PDB file of N, CA and C in Angstrom:
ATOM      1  N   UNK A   1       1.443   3.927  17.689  1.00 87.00           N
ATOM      2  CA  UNK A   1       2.026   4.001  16.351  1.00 87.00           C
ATOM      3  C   UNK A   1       3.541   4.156  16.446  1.00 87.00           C
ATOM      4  N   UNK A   2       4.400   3.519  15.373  1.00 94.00           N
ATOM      5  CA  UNK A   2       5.527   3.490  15.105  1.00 94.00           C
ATOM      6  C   UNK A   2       5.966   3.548  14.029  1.00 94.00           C
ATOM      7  N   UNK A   3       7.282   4.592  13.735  1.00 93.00           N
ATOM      8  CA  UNK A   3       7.392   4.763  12.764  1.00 93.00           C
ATOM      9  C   UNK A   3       8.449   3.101  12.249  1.00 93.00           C
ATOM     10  N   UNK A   4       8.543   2.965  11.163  1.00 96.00           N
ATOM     11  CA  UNK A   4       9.258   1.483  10.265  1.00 96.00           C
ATOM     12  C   UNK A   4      10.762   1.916  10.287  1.00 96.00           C
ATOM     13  N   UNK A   5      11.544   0.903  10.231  1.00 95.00           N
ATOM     14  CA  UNK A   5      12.764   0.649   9.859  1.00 95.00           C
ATOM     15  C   UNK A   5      12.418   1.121   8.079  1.00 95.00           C
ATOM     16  N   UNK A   6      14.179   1.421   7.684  1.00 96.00           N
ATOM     17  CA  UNK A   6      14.241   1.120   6.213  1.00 96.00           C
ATOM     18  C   UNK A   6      14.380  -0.349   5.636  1.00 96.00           C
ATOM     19  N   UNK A   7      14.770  -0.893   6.524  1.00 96.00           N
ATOM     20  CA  UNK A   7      14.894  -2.197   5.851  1.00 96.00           C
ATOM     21  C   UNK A   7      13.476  -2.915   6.194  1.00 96.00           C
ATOM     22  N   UNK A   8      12.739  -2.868   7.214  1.00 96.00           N
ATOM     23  CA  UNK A   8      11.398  -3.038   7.384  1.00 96.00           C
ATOM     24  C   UNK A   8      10.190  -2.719   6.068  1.00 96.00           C
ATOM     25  N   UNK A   9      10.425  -1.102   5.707  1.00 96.00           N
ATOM     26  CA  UNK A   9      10.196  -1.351   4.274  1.00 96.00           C
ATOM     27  C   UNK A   9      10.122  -1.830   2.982  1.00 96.00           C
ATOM     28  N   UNK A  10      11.526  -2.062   2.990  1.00 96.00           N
ATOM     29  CA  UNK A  10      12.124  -2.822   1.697  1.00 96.00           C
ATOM     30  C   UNK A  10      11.017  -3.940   2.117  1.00 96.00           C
ATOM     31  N   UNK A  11      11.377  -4.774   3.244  1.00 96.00           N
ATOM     32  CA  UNK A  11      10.805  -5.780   3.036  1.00 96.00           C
ATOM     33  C   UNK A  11       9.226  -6.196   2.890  1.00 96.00           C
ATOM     34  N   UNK A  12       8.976  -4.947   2.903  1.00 95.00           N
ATOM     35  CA  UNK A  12       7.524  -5.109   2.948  1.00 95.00           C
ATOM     36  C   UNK A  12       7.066  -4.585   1.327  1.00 95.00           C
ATOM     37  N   UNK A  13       7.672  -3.749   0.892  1.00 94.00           N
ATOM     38  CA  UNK A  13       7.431  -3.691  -0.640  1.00 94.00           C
ATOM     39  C   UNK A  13       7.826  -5.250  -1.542  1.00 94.00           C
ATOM     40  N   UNK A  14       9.048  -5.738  -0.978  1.00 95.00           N
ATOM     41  CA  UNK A  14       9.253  -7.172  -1.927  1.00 95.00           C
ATOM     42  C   UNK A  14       8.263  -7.929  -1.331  1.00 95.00           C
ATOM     43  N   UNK A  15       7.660  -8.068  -0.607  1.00 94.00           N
ATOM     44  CA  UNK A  15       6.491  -9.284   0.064  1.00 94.00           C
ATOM     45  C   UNK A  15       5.356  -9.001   0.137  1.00 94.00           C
ATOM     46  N   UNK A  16       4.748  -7.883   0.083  1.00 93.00           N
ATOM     47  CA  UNK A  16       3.386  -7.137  -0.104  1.00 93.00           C
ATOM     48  C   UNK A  16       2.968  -8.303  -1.149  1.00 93.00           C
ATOM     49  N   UNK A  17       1.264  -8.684  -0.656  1.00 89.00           N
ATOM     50  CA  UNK A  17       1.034  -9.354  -1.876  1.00 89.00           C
ATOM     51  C   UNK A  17      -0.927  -8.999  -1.766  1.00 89.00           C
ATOM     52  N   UNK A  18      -1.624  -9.634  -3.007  1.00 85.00           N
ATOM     53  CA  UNK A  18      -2.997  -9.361  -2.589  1.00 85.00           C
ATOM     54  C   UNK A  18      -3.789 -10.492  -3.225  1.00 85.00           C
ATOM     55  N   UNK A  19      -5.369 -10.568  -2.947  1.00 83.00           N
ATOM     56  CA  UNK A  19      -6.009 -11.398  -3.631  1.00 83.00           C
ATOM     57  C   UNK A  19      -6.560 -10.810  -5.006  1.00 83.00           C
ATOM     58  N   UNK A  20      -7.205 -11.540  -5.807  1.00 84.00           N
ATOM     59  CA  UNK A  20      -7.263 -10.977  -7.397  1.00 84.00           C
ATOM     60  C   UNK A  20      -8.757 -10.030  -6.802  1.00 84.00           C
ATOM     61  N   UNK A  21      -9.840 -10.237  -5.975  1.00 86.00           N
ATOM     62  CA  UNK A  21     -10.761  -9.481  -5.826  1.00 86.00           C
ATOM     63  C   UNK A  21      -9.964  -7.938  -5.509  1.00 86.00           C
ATOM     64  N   UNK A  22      -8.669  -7.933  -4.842  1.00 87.00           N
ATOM     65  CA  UNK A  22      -8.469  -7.067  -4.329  1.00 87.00           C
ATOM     66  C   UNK A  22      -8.763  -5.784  -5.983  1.00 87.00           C
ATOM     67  N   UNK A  23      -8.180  -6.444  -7.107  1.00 90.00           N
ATOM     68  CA  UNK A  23      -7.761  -5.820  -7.931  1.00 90.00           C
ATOM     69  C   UNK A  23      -9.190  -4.628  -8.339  1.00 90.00           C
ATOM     70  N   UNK A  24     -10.018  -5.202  -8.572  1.00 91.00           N
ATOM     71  CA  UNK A  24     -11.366  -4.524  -8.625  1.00 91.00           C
ATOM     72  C   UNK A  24     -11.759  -3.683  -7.369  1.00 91.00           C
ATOM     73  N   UNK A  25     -11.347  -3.846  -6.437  1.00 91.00           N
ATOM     74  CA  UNK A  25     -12.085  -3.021  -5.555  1.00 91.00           C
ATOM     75  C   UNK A  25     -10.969  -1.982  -5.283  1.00 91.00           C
ATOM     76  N   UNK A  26      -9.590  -2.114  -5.857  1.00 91.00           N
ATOM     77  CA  UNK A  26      -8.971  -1.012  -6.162  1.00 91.00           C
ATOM     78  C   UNK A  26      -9.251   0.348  -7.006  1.00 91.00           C
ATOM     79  N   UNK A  27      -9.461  -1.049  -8.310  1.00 91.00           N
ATOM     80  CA  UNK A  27      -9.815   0.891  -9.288  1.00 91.00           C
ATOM     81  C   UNK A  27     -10.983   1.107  -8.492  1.00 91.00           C
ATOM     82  N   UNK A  28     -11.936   0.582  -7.890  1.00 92.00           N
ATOM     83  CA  UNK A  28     -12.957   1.246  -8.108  1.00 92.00           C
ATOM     84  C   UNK A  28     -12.780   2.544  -7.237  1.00 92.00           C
ATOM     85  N   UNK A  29     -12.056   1.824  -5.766  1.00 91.00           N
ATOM     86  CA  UNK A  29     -11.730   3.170  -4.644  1.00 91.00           C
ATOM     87  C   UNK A  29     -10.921   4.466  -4.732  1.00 91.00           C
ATOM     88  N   UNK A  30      -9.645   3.868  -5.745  1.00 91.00           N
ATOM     89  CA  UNK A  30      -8.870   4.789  -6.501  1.00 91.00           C
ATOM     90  C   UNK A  30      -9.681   5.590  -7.551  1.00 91.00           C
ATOM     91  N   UNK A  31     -11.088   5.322  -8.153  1.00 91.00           N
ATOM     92  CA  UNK A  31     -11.357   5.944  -9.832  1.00 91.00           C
ATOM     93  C   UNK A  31     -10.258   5.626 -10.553  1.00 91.00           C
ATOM     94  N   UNK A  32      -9.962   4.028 -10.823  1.00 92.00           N
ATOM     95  CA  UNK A  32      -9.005   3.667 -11.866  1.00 92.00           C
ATOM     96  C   UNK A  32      -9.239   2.794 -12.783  1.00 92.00           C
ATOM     97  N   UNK A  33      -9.011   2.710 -13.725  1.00 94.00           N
ATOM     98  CA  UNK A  33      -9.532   1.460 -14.579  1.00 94.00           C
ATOM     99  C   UNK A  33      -8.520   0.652 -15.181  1.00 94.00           C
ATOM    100  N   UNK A  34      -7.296   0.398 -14.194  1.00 94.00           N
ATOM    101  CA  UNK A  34      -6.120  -0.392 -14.489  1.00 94.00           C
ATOM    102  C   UNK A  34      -6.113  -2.031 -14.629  1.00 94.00           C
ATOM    103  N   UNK A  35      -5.045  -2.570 -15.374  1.00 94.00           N
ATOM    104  CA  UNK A  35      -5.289  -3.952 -15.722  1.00 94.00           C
ATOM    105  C   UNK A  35      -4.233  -4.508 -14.089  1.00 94.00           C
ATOM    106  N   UNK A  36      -4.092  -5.690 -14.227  1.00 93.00           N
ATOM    107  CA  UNK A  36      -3.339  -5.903 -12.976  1.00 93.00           C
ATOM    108  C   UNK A  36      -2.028  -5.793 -12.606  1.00 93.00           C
ATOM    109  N   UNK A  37      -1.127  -5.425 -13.564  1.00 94.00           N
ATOM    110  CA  UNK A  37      -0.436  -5.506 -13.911  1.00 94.00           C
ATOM    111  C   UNK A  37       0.281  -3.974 -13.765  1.00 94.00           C
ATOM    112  N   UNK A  38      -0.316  -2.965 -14.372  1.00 95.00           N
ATOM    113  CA  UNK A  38      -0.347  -1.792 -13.718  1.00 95.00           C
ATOM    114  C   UNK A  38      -0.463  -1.571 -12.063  1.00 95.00           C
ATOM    115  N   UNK A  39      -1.898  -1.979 -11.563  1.00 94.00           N
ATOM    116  CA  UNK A  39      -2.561  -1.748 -10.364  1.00 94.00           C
ATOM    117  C   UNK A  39      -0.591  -2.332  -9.489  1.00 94.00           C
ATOM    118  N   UNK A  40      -0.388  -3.812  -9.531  1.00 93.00           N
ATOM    119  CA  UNK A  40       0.723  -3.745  -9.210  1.00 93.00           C
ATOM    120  C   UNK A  40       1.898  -3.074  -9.519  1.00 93.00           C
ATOM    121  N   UNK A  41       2.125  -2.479 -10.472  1.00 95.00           N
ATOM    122  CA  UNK A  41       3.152  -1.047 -10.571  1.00 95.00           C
ATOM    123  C   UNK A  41       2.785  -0.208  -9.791  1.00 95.00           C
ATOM    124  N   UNK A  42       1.590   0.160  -9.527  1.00 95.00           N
ATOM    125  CA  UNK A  42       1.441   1.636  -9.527  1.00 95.00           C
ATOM    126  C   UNK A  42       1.446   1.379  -7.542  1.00 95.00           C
ATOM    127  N   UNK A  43       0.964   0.118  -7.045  1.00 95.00           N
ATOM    128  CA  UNK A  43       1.083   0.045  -5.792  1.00 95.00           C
ATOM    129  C   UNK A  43       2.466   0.159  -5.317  1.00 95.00           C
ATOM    130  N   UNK A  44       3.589  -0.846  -5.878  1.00 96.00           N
ATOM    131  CA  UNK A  44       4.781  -0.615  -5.728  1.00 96.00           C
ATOM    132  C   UNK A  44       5.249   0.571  -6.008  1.00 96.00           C
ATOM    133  N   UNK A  45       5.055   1.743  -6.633  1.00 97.00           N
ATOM    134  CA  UNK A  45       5.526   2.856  -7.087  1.00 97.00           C
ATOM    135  C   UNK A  45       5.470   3.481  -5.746  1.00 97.00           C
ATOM    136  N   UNK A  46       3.997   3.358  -5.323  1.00 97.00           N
ATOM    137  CA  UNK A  46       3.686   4.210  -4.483  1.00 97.00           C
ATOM    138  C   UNK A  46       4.354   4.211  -2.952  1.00 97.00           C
ATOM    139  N   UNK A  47       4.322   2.891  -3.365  1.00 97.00           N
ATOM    140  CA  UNK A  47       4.912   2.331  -1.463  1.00 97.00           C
ATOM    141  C   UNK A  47       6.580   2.894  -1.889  1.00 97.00           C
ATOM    142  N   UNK A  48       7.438   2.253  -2.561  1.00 97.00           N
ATOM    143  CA  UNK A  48       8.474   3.316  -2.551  1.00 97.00           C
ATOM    144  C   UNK A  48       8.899   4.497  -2.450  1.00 97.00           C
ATOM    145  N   UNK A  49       7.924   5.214  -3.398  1.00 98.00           N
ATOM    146  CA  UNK A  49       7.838   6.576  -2.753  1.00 98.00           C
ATOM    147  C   UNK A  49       7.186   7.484  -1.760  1.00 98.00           C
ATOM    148  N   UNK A  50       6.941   6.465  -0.928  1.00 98.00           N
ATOM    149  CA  UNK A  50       6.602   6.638   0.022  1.00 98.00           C
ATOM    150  C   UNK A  50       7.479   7.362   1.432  1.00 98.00           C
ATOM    151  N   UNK A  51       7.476   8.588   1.805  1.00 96.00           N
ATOM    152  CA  UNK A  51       8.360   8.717   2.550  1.00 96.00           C
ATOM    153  C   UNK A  51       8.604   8.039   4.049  1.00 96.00           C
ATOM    154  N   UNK A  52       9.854   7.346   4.319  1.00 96.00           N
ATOM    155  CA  UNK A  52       9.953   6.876   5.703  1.00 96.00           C
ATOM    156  C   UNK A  52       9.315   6.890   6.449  1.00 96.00           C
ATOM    157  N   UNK A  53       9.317   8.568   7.041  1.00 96.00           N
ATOM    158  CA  UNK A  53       8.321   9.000   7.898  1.00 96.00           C
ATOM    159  C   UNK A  53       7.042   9.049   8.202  1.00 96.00           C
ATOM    160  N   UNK A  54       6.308   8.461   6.777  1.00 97.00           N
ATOM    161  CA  UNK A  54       5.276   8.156   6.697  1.00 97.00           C
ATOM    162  C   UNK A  54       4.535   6.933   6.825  1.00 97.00           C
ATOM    163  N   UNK A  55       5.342   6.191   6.556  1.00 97.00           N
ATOM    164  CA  UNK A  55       5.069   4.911   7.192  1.00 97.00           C
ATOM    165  C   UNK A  55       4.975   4.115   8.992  1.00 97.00           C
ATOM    166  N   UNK A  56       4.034   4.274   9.151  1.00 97.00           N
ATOM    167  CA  UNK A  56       4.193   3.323   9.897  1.00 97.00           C
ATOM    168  C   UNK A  56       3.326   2.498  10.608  1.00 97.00           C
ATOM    169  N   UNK A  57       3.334   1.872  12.009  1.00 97.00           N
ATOM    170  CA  UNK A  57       2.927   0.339  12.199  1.00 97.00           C
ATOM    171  C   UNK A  57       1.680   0.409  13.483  1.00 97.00           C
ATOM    172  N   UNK A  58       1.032   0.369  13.472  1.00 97.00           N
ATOM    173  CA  UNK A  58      -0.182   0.331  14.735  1.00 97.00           C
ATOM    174  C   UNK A  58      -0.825  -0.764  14.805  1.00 97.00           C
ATOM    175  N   UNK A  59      -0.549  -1.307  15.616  1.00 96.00           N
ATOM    176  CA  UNK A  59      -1.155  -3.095  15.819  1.00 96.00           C
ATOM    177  C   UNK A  59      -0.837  -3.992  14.664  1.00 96.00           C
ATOM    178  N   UNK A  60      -1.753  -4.467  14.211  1.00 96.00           N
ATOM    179  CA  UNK A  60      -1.883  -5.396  13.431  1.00 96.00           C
ATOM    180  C   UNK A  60      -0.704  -5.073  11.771  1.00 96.00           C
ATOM    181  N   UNK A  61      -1.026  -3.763  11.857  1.00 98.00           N
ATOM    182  CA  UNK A  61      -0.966  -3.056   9.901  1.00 98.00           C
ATOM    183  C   UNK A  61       0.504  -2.106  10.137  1.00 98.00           C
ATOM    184  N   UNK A  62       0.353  -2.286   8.817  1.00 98.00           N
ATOM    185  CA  UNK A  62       1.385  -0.916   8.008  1.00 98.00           C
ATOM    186  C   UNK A  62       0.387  -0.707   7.634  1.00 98.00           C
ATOM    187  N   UNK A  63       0.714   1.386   7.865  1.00 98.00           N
ATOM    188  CA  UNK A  63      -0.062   2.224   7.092  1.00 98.00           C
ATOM    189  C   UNK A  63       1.187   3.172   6.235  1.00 98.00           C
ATOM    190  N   UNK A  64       1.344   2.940   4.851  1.00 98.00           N
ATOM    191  CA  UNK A  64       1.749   4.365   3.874  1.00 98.00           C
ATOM    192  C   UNK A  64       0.699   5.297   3.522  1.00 98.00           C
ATOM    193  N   UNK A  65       1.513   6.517   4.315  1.00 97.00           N
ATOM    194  CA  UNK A  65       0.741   7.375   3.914  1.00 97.00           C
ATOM    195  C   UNK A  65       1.086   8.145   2.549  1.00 97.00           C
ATOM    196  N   UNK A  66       0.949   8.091   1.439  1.00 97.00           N
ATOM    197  CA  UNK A  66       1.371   8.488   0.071  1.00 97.00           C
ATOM    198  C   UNK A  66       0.586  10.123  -0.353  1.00 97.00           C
ATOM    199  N   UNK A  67       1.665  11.253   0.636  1.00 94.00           N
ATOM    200  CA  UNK A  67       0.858  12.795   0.229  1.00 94.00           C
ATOM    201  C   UNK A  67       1.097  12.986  -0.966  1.00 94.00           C
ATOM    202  N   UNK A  68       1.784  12.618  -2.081  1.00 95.00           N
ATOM    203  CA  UNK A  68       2.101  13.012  -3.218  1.00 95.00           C
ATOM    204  C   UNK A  68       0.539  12.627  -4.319  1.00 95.00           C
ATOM    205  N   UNK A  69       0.170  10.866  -4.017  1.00 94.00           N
ATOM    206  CA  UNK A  69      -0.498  10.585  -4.757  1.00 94.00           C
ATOM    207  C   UNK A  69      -1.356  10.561  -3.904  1.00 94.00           C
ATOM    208  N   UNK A  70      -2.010  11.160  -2.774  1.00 95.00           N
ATOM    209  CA  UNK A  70      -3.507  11.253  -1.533  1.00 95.00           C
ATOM    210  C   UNK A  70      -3.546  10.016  -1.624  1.00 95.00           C
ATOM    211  N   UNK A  71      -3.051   8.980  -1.126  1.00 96.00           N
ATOM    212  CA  UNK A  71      -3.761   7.608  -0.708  1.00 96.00           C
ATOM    213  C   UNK A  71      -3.209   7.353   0.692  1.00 96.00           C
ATOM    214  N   UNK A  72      -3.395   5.882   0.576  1.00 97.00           N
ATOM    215  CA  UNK A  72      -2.861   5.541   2.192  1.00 97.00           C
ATOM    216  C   UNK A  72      -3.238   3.801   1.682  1.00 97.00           C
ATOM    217  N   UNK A  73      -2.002   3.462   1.840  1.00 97.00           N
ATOM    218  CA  UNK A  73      -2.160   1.934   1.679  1.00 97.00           C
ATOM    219  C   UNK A  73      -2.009   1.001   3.042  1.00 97.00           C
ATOM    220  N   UNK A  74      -2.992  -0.201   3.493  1.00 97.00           N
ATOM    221  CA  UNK A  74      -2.895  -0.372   4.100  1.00 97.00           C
ATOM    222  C   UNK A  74      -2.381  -1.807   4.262  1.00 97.00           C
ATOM    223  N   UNK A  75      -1.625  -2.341   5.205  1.00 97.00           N
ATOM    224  CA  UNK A  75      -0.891  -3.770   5.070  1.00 97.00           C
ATOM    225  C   UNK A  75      -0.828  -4.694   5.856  1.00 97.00           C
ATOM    226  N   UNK A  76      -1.510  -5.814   6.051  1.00 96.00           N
ATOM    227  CA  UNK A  76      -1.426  -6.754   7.185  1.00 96.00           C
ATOM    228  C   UNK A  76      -0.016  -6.944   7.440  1.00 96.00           C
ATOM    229  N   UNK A  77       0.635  -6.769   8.706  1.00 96.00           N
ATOM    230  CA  UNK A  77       2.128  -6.968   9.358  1.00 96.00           C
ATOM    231  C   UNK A  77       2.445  -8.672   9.394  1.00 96.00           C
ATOM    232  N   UNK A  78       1.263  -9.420   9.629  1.00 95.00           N
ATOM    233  CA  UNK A  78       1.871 -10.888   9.703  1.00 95.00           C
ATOM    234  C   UNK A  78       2.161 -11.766   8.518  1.00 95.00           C
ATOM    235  N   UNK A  79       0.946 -10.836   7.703  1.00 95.00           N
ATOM    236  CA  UNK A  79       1.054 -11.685   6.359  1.00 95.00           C
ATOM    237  C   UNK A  79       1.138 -11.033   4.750  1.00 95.00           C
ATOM    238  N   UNK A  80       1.633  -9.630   5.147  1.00 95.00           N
ATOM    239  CA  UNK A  80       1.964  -8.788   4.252  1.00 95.00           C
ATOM    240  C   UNK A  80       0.775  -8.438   2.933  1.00 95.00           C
ATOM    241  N   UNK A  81      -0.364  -8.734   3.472  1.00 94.00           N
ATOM    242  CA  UNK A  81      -1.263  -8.687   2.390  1.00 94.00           C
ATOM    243  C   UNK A  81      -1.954  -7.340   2.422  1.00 94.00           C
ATOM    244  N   UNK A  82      -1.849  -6.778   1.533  1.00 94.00           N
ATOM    245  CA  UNK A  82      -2.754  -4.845   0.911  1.00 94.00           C
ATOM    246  C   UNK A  82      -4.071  -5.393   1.671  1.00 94.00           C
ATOM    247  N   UNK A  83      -4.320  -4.609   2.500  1.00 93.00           N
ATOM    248  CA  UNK A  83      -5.794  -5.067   3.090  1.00 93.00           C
ATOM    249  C   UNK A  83      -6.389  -3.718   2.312  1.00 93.00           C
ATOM    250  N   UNK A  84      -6.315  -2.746   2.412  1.00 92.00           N
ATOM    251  CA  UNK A  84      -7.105  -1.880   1.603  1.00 92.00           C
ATOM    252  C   UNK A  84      -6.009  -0.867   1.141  1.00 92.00           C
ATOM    253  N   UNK A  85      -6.823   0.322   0.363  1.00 95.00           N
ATOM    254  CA  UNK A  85      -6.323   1.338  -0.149  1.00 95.00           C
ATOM    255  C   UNK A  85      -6.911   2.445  -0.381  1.00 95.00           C
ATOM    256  N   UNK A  86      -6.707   3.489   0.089  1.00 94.00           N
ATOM    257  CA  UNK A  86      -7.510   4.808   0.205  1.00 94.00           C
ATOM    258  C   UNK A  86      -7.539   6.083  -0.141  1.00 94.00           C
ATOM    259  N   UNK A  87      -8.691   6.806  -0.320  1.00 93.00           N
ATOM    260  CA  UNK A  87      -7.770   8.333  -0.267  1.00 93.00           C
ATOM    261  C   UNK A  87      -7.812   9.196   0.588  1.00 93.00           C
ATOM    262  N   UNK A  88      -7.037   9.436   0.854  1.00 92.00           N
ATOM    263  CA  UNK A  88      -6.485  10.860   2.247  1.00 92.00           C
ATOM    264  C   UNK A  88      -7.487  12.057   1.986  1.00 92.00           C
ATOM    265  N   UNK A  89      -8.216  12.172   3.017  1.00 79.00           N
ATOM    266  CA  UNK A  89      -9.323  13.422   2.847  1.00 79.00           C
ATOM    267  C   UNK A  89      -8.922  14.237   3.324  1.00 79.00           C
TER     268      UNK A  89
END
């Protein structure tokens, strides 16, 4: 594991992207019942406030770890896609 650049971030919040199934199997893992539109706010919210230190890279993924809101988002590194999203137990 490694922790991310800041600019490694940035770029991964402007390029983060997902498929529309993703959107449903979000609220459901979160307990959310957001439209998509939100679900993408609230992902970008999160990954920003995400602290530095918390981010970072093990093989394949970015992992944010988000202690404020208990999740942990997870991110394919080659192709920037939300592979999942979780909550921190």
């Amino acid at each position: 594991s490694i922790m991310i650049s800041k600019q490694e971030k940035e770029h991964i919040i402007n390029n983060h992207k997902h498929t529309l199934l993703w959107y449903d199997r979000i609220n459901k893992k979160l307990w959310l019942s957001y439209n998509h539109n939100q679900i993408d706010n609230y992902i970008k919210d999160v990954l920003l406030a995400t602290s530095l230190h918390d981010c970072i890279k093990t093989g394949n993924n970015y992992y944010f770890y988000n202690r404020q809101e208990n999740i942990k988002i997870t991110i394919n590194s080659h192709s920037y896609s939300v592979i999942t999203v979780d909550r921190i137990k």
